[in-house]
Amino acid sequence: MWGGGGGGAARAFTRALGRWRAAAVPPGVAGGDHAALSIQTGLRGTLQDYCYEIQLKSSSTLPEMKSSMLTVKRLFCTSHSSVDSKEMKKFQHLAHKWWDEEGEYSALHSMNDIRVPFIRDTLLNTSSNYDLGSPLSGVKILDVGCGGGLLSEPLGRLGASVTGIDPLEDNIRTAEQHKSFDPVLAKRIQYKFSSLEEIVEESMETFDVIVASEVVEHVADLEMFIKCCSQVLKPEGSLFITTISKTQLSYVLGIVVAEKIMGIVPEGTHEWEKFVPPEELEHLLELNGFSVKTVNGMLYNPLSGSWSWMESRSVNYALHAVKSGAQGQSSPTDALSEMGSEQRSATAGTAL
Amino acid sequence: MAAVCGRGLLAPLGGRLWAGPRVPLRSVAATAAPLYDVVVSGGGMVGSAMAAVLGHDIHFRDKKIALLEAGPRKDYDHMPDSYSNRVSSISPGSATLLSSFGAWDHVCSLRLKPFRRMQVWDACSEAMIVFEKDDLDDMGYIVENDVIMSALTKQLDAVADRVEVFYGSRAVGYTWPLSSHRCDTSPWVQIELADGRRLQTKLLIGADGHNSLVRQKAEIKNIEHQYDQSAVVATLHLSEATDNNVAWQRFLPTGPIALLPLSDTASSLVWSTCHEHASELLAMDEESFVDSINSAFWSNINHSDFIDTAGAMFRSAILLLTPAGTAVRQLPPSVAKADPESRVMFPLGMGHATEYVQHRVALIGDAAHRVHPLAGQGVNLGFGDIECLARHLSAAAFNGSDLGSLRHLLKFETERQRHNVSLIAAIDVLKRLYSTRLTPLVLLRTWGLQATNALPFVKEQIMAFASK
């Protein structure tokens, strides 16, 4: 485990590597540890620069690092990680503010008023089971980056079996505690302290729906994130993403107004560089076996504190994509297989 | 496993960031008291209807609802032949609400009296106003309160799997959750009943009348005012059978007297007057009581020449402008007898809660607002509250929201306060305006009433507002 080497050693390692792309944080490390590591700090750049590679052979020269590599599965798990440790640090100190509806996360609370109906109605339209009493019963949903469970709980109340994952342990703890008081939710929702890559091996094609709301603008490697989504999703399964577009308008509204002027989100929450324009997201999805069905623009009104749909996708948008049915249809599956199980990465033969 | 080792190795370095479990991850006392999604406190007309509406709502199919009623369960299967003295004027909007969950059919199969016309006139002048719908449709219905309760009880029984009714259960204490984002204590409202039982709920709806305990315990300020009037109610029998489909109300200086039709031979009396006169009315023998009623409606003793002349002039002026602007004042049917034992009085007052909602609490009906019966709006305002709150709760349930969240409760409050405040204020103003003999005010209200009567558009607006 990286953390085992201690913060000091990690920093020295980073400096020593210099122009190397630094080792990413393997999945499963607690959020708090990353502050001590902050390995990527010197390497800001475009989205591609966020693809870190673990040079396993080279890093094994550091005995401390090697001794902390405790689980074999880590070696096979990923060459990339979608978890960005600096992002996690930002959310660490807000881990207990999730459920204050008037607090730092108030915009996310009110976003439920449009994102839950969006998910619910899309799924109701596609399924033959039109049960208004429990619209999502029988649906298995994965909420990636669930945070304090703000979106998992409404989906659970609508009848779905939700698995919420988050790489920050305090978030999971908050979420667990909040759902523990409601016996119905406690049964329907499972929280796992994990990143997406970690659950891939045990959850191949287990979920009907993946929801990644306000997450992709915080991940380190978007393409790998999408590939992992594809792996855990059943064929014909749905992927829902809400995120912020990368335009001048989104900079003005999303960073300047929202963070600096009106304080709708805490300052530093978002970085414009990491925003994902819808065209790029659609392209990446199509490349990786998804077919994009809907992209709708969203707009936040800070005066009323409410969200609404909008034609233009230049600020926020919500996207619905469906994983294509048959396996091995196109070249992206080669890339997929290297993320897969141990057998797959051993036999596929594609190295990074 | 790796995480554990990582934690152990990191502890000396990242101790500050890894403080360990801050609070125990157990659900506090959640296993002790049963948890409901909604608890309605108060099993009167408004509380029972609220529980029934939610119970019949499709988005509440998986939810658990409880209704707390301090009184015993009443058997409404056999309606007595004689009419009850407590009746309500049900507006078309309220009738729509009751039919939305099947209660109105029961009411119709029991008994009710639709009325098509309402005549309201002054005792101090000739001014009067007549309300009726263009198409001579029913303006409203006079229904005994017992009939409504019978219908509601039947519909509650129909959804007994979702709505649990606790009879003989008075709530004595409410404990509110701490501020909403603290995660370590129970986030639900705790209710303590008189017999020691406890309940928990995600949303508490207070429908426990104008002395609402829910409102008191929630420390919601109530603007209230006791009128110096009591209402005397009685069931009356008319001298002769008539097409009894008009509601009559006359504003006496001591207070309005109203005759509401129950059948072709019977009507219900609601006479608001000062406390002393009310006690006298109760103490009188039947013949004097009937005489007082008839003379209250027929006598012109309060007229003055000045007002009569001024009124007549105004009426001619109106006739010039709108020839159809006035109608002939009719006289209500005369009363022959009053049902023995049906004479009762109760004090009147006005009240309005400054807030209808708080986190996990909502007030409806008389708990939120109390009005003078002169406009026949009391229970209709309550039914209007139910329609609005149920609509917002249903949408919230379909969105998977936490039912006690202020976000949608505030929308209910805004919508209802906008409607209620103007109506309550208007009723209060009317009450005060018509409680005096002072000539300037009588003149003002005479001309005002005549003018309003001549403007069909204004009357339509009034009827539409009152029948929502």
mmCIF file of C-alpha atoms in Angstrom, chain B residues 100-321:
data_model
loop_
_atom_site.group_PDB
_atom_site.id
_atom_site.type_symbol
_atom_site.label_atom_id
_atom_site.label_comp_id
_atom_site.label_asym_id
_atom_site.label_seq_id
_atom_site.Cartn_x
_atom_site.Cartn_y
_atom_site.Cartn_z
ATOM 1 C CA SER B 100 -60.942 11.957 -5.255
ATOM 2 C CA PHE B 101 -60.637 9.162 -2.715
ATOM 3 C CA GLY B 102 -64.188 7.911 -2.820
ATOM 4 C CA ALA B 103 -65.624 9.601 0.270
ATOM 5 C CA TRP B 104 -68.097 11.812 -1.574
ATOM 6 C CA ASP B 105 -70.015 8.817 -2.843
ATOM 7 C CA HIS B 106 -70.612 7.756 0.742
ATOM 8 C CA VAL B 107 -71.783 11.247 1.637
ATOM 9 C CA CYS B 108 -74.220 11.269 -1.247
ATOM 10 C CA SER B 109 -75.579 7.909 -0.254
ATOM 11 C CA LEU B 110 -76.169 9.112 3.303
ATOM 12 C CA ARG B 111 -77.581 12.619 3.153
ATOM 13 C CA LEU B 112 -76.650 16.079 2.042
ATOM 14 C CA LYS B 113 -78.435 19.172 0.726
ATOM 15 C CA PRO B 114 -77.109 21.123 -2.206
ATOM 16 C CA PHE B 115 -77.959 24.802 -2.349
ATOM 17 C CA ARG B 116 -78.048 26.943 -5.449
ATOM 18 C CA ARG B 117 -78.369 30.427 -4.104
ATOM 19 C CA MET B 118 -77.029 32.450 -1.245
ATOM 20 C CA GLN B 119 -78.682 35.633 -0.102
ATOM 21 C CA VAL B 120 -76.825 37.861 2.307
ATOM 22 C CA TRP B 121 -78.377 41.070 3.553
ATOM 23 C CA ASP B 122 -78.025 43.729 6.165
ATOM 24 C CA ALA B 123 -80.328 44.348 9.081
ATOM 25 C CA CYS B 124 -79.622 48.058 9.096
ATOM 26 C CA SER B 125 -80.503 48.735 5.481
ATOM 27 C CA GLU B 126 -82.016 47.277 2.396
ATOM 28 C CA ALA B 127 -78.683 46.343 0.921
ATOM 29 C CA MET B 128 -78.249 42.762 -0.035
ATOM 30 C CA ILE B 129 -76.114 40.550 -2.227
ATOM 31 C CA VAL B 130 -77.143 37.378 -3.959
ATOM 32 C CA PHE B 131 -74.728 34.730 -5.117
ATOM 33 C CA GLU B 132 -75.713 32.133 -7.620
ATOM 34 C CA LYS B 133 -74.044 30.357 -10.452
ATOM 35 C CA ASP B 134 -74.982 31.299 -13.979
ATOM 36 C CA ASP B 135 -75.911 27.788 -14.884
ATOM 37 C CA LEU B 136 -77.836 27.344 -11.636
ATOM 38 C CA ASP B 137 -75.386 24.654 -10.659
ATOM 39 C CA ASP B 138 -74.949 23.694 -7.060
ATOM 40 C CA MET B 139 -73.022 26.405 -5.241
ATOM 41 C CA GLY B 140 -72.272 24.244 -2.308
ATOM 42 C CA TYR B 141 -73.599 21.536 -0.051
ATOM 43 C CA ILE B 142 -74.795 21.514 3.519
ATOM 44 C CA VAL B 143 -73.603 18.297 5.111
ATOM 45 C CA GLU B 144 -73.733 17.181 8.719
ATOM 46 C CA ASN B 145 -70.324 16.716 10.245
ATOM 47 C CA ASP B 146 -71.245 13.209 11.341
ATOM 48 C CA VAL B 147 -72.012 12.268 7.754
ATOM 49 C CA ILE B 148 -68.607 13.463 6.637
ATOM 50 C CA MET B 149 -66.915 11.562 9.455
ATOM 51 C CA SER B 150 -68.810 8.428 8.532
ATOM 52 C CA ALA B 151 -67.646 8.672 4.939
ATOM 53 C CA LEU B 152 -64.062 9.326 6.008
ATOM 54 C CA THR B 153 -64.051 6.413 8.434
ATOM 55 C CA LYS B 154 -65.248 4.096 5.687
ATOM 56 C CA GLN B 155 -62.491 5.216 3.374
ATOM 57 C CA LEU B 156 -59.890 4.862 6.099
ATOM 58 C CA ASP B 157 -61.051 1.314 6.694
ATOM 59 C CA ALA B 158 -60.565 0.667 2.997
ATOM 60 C CA VAL B 159 -56.823 1.397 3.273
ATOM 61 C CA ALA B 160 -56.293 -0.093 6.718
ATOM 62 C CA ASP B 161 -53.148 -1.848 5.473
ATOM 63 C CA ARG B 162 -51.453 1.486 4.948
ATOM 64 C CA VAL B 163 -53.152 3.753 7.479
ATOM 65 C CA GLU B 164 -53.187 2.703 11.105
ATOM 66 C CA VAL B 165 -55.746 4.593 13.174
ATOM 67 C CA PHE B 166 -55.061 4.869 16.880
ATOM 68 C CA TYR B 167 -58.311 5.591 18.692
ATOM 69 C CA GLY B 168 -58.317 6.730 22.262
ATOM 70 C CA SER B 169 -54.762 7.941 21.837
ATOM 71 C CA ARG B 170 -53.975 11.425 22.902
ATOM 72 C CA ALA B 171 -50.509 12.705 22.182
ATOM 73 C CA VAL B 172 -48.984 14.407 25.187
ATOM 74 C CA GLY B 173 -45.473 15.138 24.054
ATOM 75 C CA TYR B 174 -43.484 15.747 20.922
ATOM 76 C CA THR B 175 -39.717 15.708 20.658
ATOM 77 C CA TRP B 176 -38.186 17.376 17.666
ATOM 78 C CA PRO B 177 -34.975 16.146 16.061
ATOM 79 C CA LEU B 178 -31.848 18.195 16.505
ATOM 80 C CA SER B 179 -30.624 20.332 13.648
ATOM 81 C CA SER B 180 -30.942 18.388 10.485
ATOM 82 C CA HIS B 181 -27.321 17.722 9.634
ATOM 83 C CA ARG B 182 -26.207 16.235 12.912
ATOM 84 C CA CYS B 183 -25.904 12.578 12.147
ATOM 85 C CA ASP B 184 -25.531 10.962 15.517
ATOM 86 C CA THR B 185 -29.033 11.198 16.957
ATOM 87 C CA SER B 186 -32.359 10.043 15.643
ATOM 88 C CA PRO B 187 -33.526 12.384 12.922
ATOM 89 C CA TRP B 188 -37.195 11.555 13.449
ATOM 90 C CA VAL B 189 -39.942 13.233 15.448
ATOM 91 C CA GLN B 190 -40.694 11.336 18.660
ATOM 92 C CA ILE B 191 -44.311 11.245 19.808
ATOM 93 C CA GLU B 192 -45.379 10.248 23.274
ATOM 94 C CA LEU B 193 -48.942 9.130 23.865
ATOM 95 C CA ALA B 194 -50.880 9.446 27.095
ATOM 96 C CA ASP B 195 -50.676 5.706 27.736
ATOM 97 C CA GLY B 196 -46.905 5.769 27.475
ATOM 98 C CA ARG B 197 -46.593 4.352 23.971
ATOM 99 C CA ARG B 198 -44.098 6.008 21.682
ATOM 100 C CA LEU B 199 -44.049 6.530 17.961
ATOM 101 C CA GLN B 200 -41.490 7.963 15.584
ATOM 102 C CA THR B 201 -42.268 9.661 12.349
ATOM 103 C CA LYS B 202 -40.576 11.324 9.425
ATOM 104 C CA LEU B 203 -43.347 13.888 9.081
ATOM 105 C CA LEU B 204 -45.845 15.042 11.693
ATOM 106 C CA ILE B 205 -49.009 16.713 10.439
ATOM 107 C CA GLY B 206 -50.831 18.690 13.102
ATOM 108 C CA ALA B 207 -54.598 18.642 12.563
ATOM 109 C CA ASP B 208 -55.514 18.947 16.217
ATOM 110 C CA GLY B 209 -57.740 21.989 16.179
ATOM 111 C CA HIS B 210 -57.357 25.599 17.191
ATOM 112 C CA ASN B 211 -55.713 24.717 20.498
ATOM 113 C CA SER B 212 -53.179 22.640 18.682
ATOM 114 C CA LEU B 213 -50.627 20.924 20.884
ATOM 115 C CA VAL B 214 -48.416 20.326 17.867
ATOM 116 C CA ARG B 215 -48.320 24.049 17.201
ATOM 117 C CA GLN B 216 -47.581 24.830 20.826
ATOM 118 C CA LYS B 217 -44.813 22.283 21.132
ATOM 119 C CA ALA B 218 -43.280 23.413 17.869
ATOM 120 C CA GLU B 219 -43.277 26.922 19.326
ATOM 121 C CA ILE B 220 -44.993 28.372 16.314
ATOM 122 C CA LYS B 221 -46.428 31.754 17.130
ATOM 123 C CA ASN B 222 -50.147 32.074 16.691
ATOM 124 C CA ILE B 223 -51.910 35.358 16.082
ATOM 125 C CA GLU B 224 -55.215 34.880 17.799
ATOM 126 C CA HIS B 225 -58.127 36.903 18.936
ATOM 127 C CA GLN B 226 -61.223 35.836 20.824
ATOM 128 C CA TYR B 227 -64.323 37.427 19.383
ATOM 129 C CA ASP B 228 -66.835 38.676 21.883
ATOM 130 C CA GLN B 229 -69.317 36.364 20.234
ATOM 131 C CA SER B 230 -70.594 32.853 20.619
ATOM 132 C CA ALA B 231 -72.389 30.827 18.020
ATOM 133 C CA VAL B 232 -75.699 29.182 18.779
ATOM 134 C CA VAL B 233 -76.555 26.195 16.620
ATOM 135 C CA ALA B 234 -79.813 24.331 16.401
ATOM 136 C CA THR B 235 -81.840 22.166 14.066
ATOM 137 C CA LEU B 236 -85.054 23.869 12.970
ATOM 138 C CA HIS B 237 -88.226 22.727 11.304
ATOM 139 C CA LEU B 238 -89.902 25.009 8.796
ATOM 140 C CA SER B 239 -93.540 25.989 8.902
ATOM 141 C CA GLU B 240 -94.171 24.526 5.499
ATOM 142 C CA ALA B 241 -92.228 22.412 3.073
ATOM 143 C CA THR B 242 -90.478 24.413 0.412
ATOM 144 C CA ASP B 243 -87.885 24.091 -2.297
ATOM 145 C CA ASN B 244 -85.255 24.675 0.304
ATOM 146 C CA ASN B 245 -82.170 25.329 -1.784
ATOM 147 C CA VAL B 246 -81.172 28.782 -0.622
ATOM 148 C CA ALA B 247 -78.729 29.642 2.124
ATOM 149 C CA TRP B 248 -79.779 32.745 4.043
ATOM 150 C CA GLN B 249 -77.604 35.030 6.107
ATOM 151 C CA ARG B 250 -78.550 38.348 7.684
ATOM 152 C CA PHE B 251 -76.056 40.634 9.386
ATOM 153 C CA LEU B 252 -77.597 41.844 12.631
ATOM 154 C CA PRO B 253 -75.724 44.434 14.660
ATOM 155 C CA THR B 254 -75.025 41.747 17.248
ATOM 156 C CA GLY B 255 -73.782 39.314 14.663
ATOM 157 C CA PRO B 256 -74.861 37.316 11.611
ATOM 158 C CA ILE B 257 -77.691 34.807 11.711
ATOM 159 C CA ALA B 258 -77.699 32.090 9.075
ATOM 160 C CA LEU B 259 -80.230 29.504 7.989
ATOM 161 C CA LEU B 260 -78.737 26.602 6.092
ATOM 162 C CA PRO B 261 -80.995 24.116 4.299
ATOM 163 C CA LEU B 262 -80.918 20.499 5.421
ATOM 164 C CA SER B 263 -83.972 19.192 3.620
ATOM 165 C CA ASP B 264 -87.252 20.536 2.299
ATOM 166 C CA THR B 265 -88.580 20.783 5.829
ATOM 167 C CA ALA B 266 -85.546 21.310 8.004
ATOM 168 C CA SER B 267 -82.772 23.830 8.239
ATOM 169 C CA SER B 268 -79.779 24.379 10.463
ATOM 170 C CA LEU B 269 -79.286 27.552 12.432
ATOM 171 C CA VAL B 270 -75.959 29.248 13.048
ATOM 172 C CA TRP B 271 -76.481 32.448 15.021
ATOM 173 C CA SER B 272 -73.380 34.345 16.076
ATOM 174 C CA THR B 273 -74.168 36.862 18.746
ATOM 175 C CA CYS B 274 -72.767 38.326 21.930
ATOM 176 C CA HIS B 275 -72.217 35.917 24.804
ATOM 177 C CA GLU B 276 -75.109 37.178 26.944
ATOM 178 C CA HIS B 277 -77.620 36.985 24.158
ATOM 179 C CA ALA B 278 -76.379 33.533 23.276
ATOM 180 C CA SER B 279 -76.941 32.321 26.816
ATOM 181 C CA GLU B 280 -80.408 33.850 26.766
ATOM 182 C CA LEU B 281 -81.233 32.087 23.536
ATOM 183 C CA LEU B 282 -80.217 28.794 25.051
ATOM 184 C CA ALA B 283 -82.265 29.375 28.152
ATOM 185 C CA MET B 284 -85.485 30.449 26.380
ATOM 186 C CA ASP B 285 -88.359 28.120 25.855
ATOM 187 C CA GLU B 286 -88.924 26.833 22.369
ATOM 188 C CA GLU B 287 -91.646 29.251 21.351
ATOM 189 C CA SER B 288 -89.662 32.341 22.297
ATOM 190 C CA PHE B 289 -86.614 30.898 20.627
ATOM 191 C CA VAL B 290 -88.493 30.376 17.365
ATOM 192 C CA ASP B 291 -90.001 33.870 17.594
ATOM 193 C CA SER B 292 -86.555 35.402 18.057
ATOM 194 C CA ILE B 293 -85.312 33.626 14.989
ATOM 195 C CA ASN B 294 -88.188 34.706 12.813
ATOM 196 C CA SER B 295 -88.029 38.295 13.925
ATOM 197 C CA ALA B 296 -84.277 38.375 13.462
ATOM 198 C CA PHE B 297 -84.794 37.556 9.811
ATOM 199 C CA TRP B 298 -87.910 39.616 9.172
ATOM 200 C CA SER B 299 -87.900 42.620 11.406
ATOM 201 C CA ASN B 300 -86.797 45.975 10.079
ATOM 202 C CA ILE B 301 -86.356 47.493 13.485
ATOM 203 C CA ASN B 302 -82.773 48.434 12.811
ATOM 204 C CA HIS B 303 -83.501 50.415 9.730
ATOM 205 C CA SER B 304 -83.105 54.151 9.828
ATOM 206 C CA ASP B 305 -84.670 56.595 7.399
ATOM 207 C CA PHE B 306 -81.385 58.142 6.492
ATOM 208 C CA ILE B 307 -79.802 54.875 5.516
ATOM 209 C CA ASP B 308 -82.920 53.755 3.693
ATOM 210 C CA THR B 309 -82.990 56.900 1.608
ATOM 211 C CA ALA B 310 -79.282 56.783 0.862
ATOM 212 C CA GLY B 311 -79.603 53.167 -0.094
ATOM 213 C CA ALA B 312 -82.553 53.806 -2.360
ATOM 214 C CA MET B 313 -80.710 56.608 -4.136
ATOM 215 C CA PHE B 314 -77.710 54.401 -4.703
ATOM 216 C CA ARG B 315 -79.899 51.648 -6.014
ATOM 217 C CA SER B 316 -81.539 53.958 -8.577
ATOM 218 C CA ALA B 317 -78.109 55.082 -9.680
ATOM 219 C CA ILE B 318 -77.116 51.489 -10.211
ATOM 220 C CA LEU B 319 -80.292 50.768 -12.101
ATOM 221 C CA LEU B 320 -79.360 53.489 -14.541
ATOM 222 C CA LEU B 321 -76.005 51.922 -15.173
#
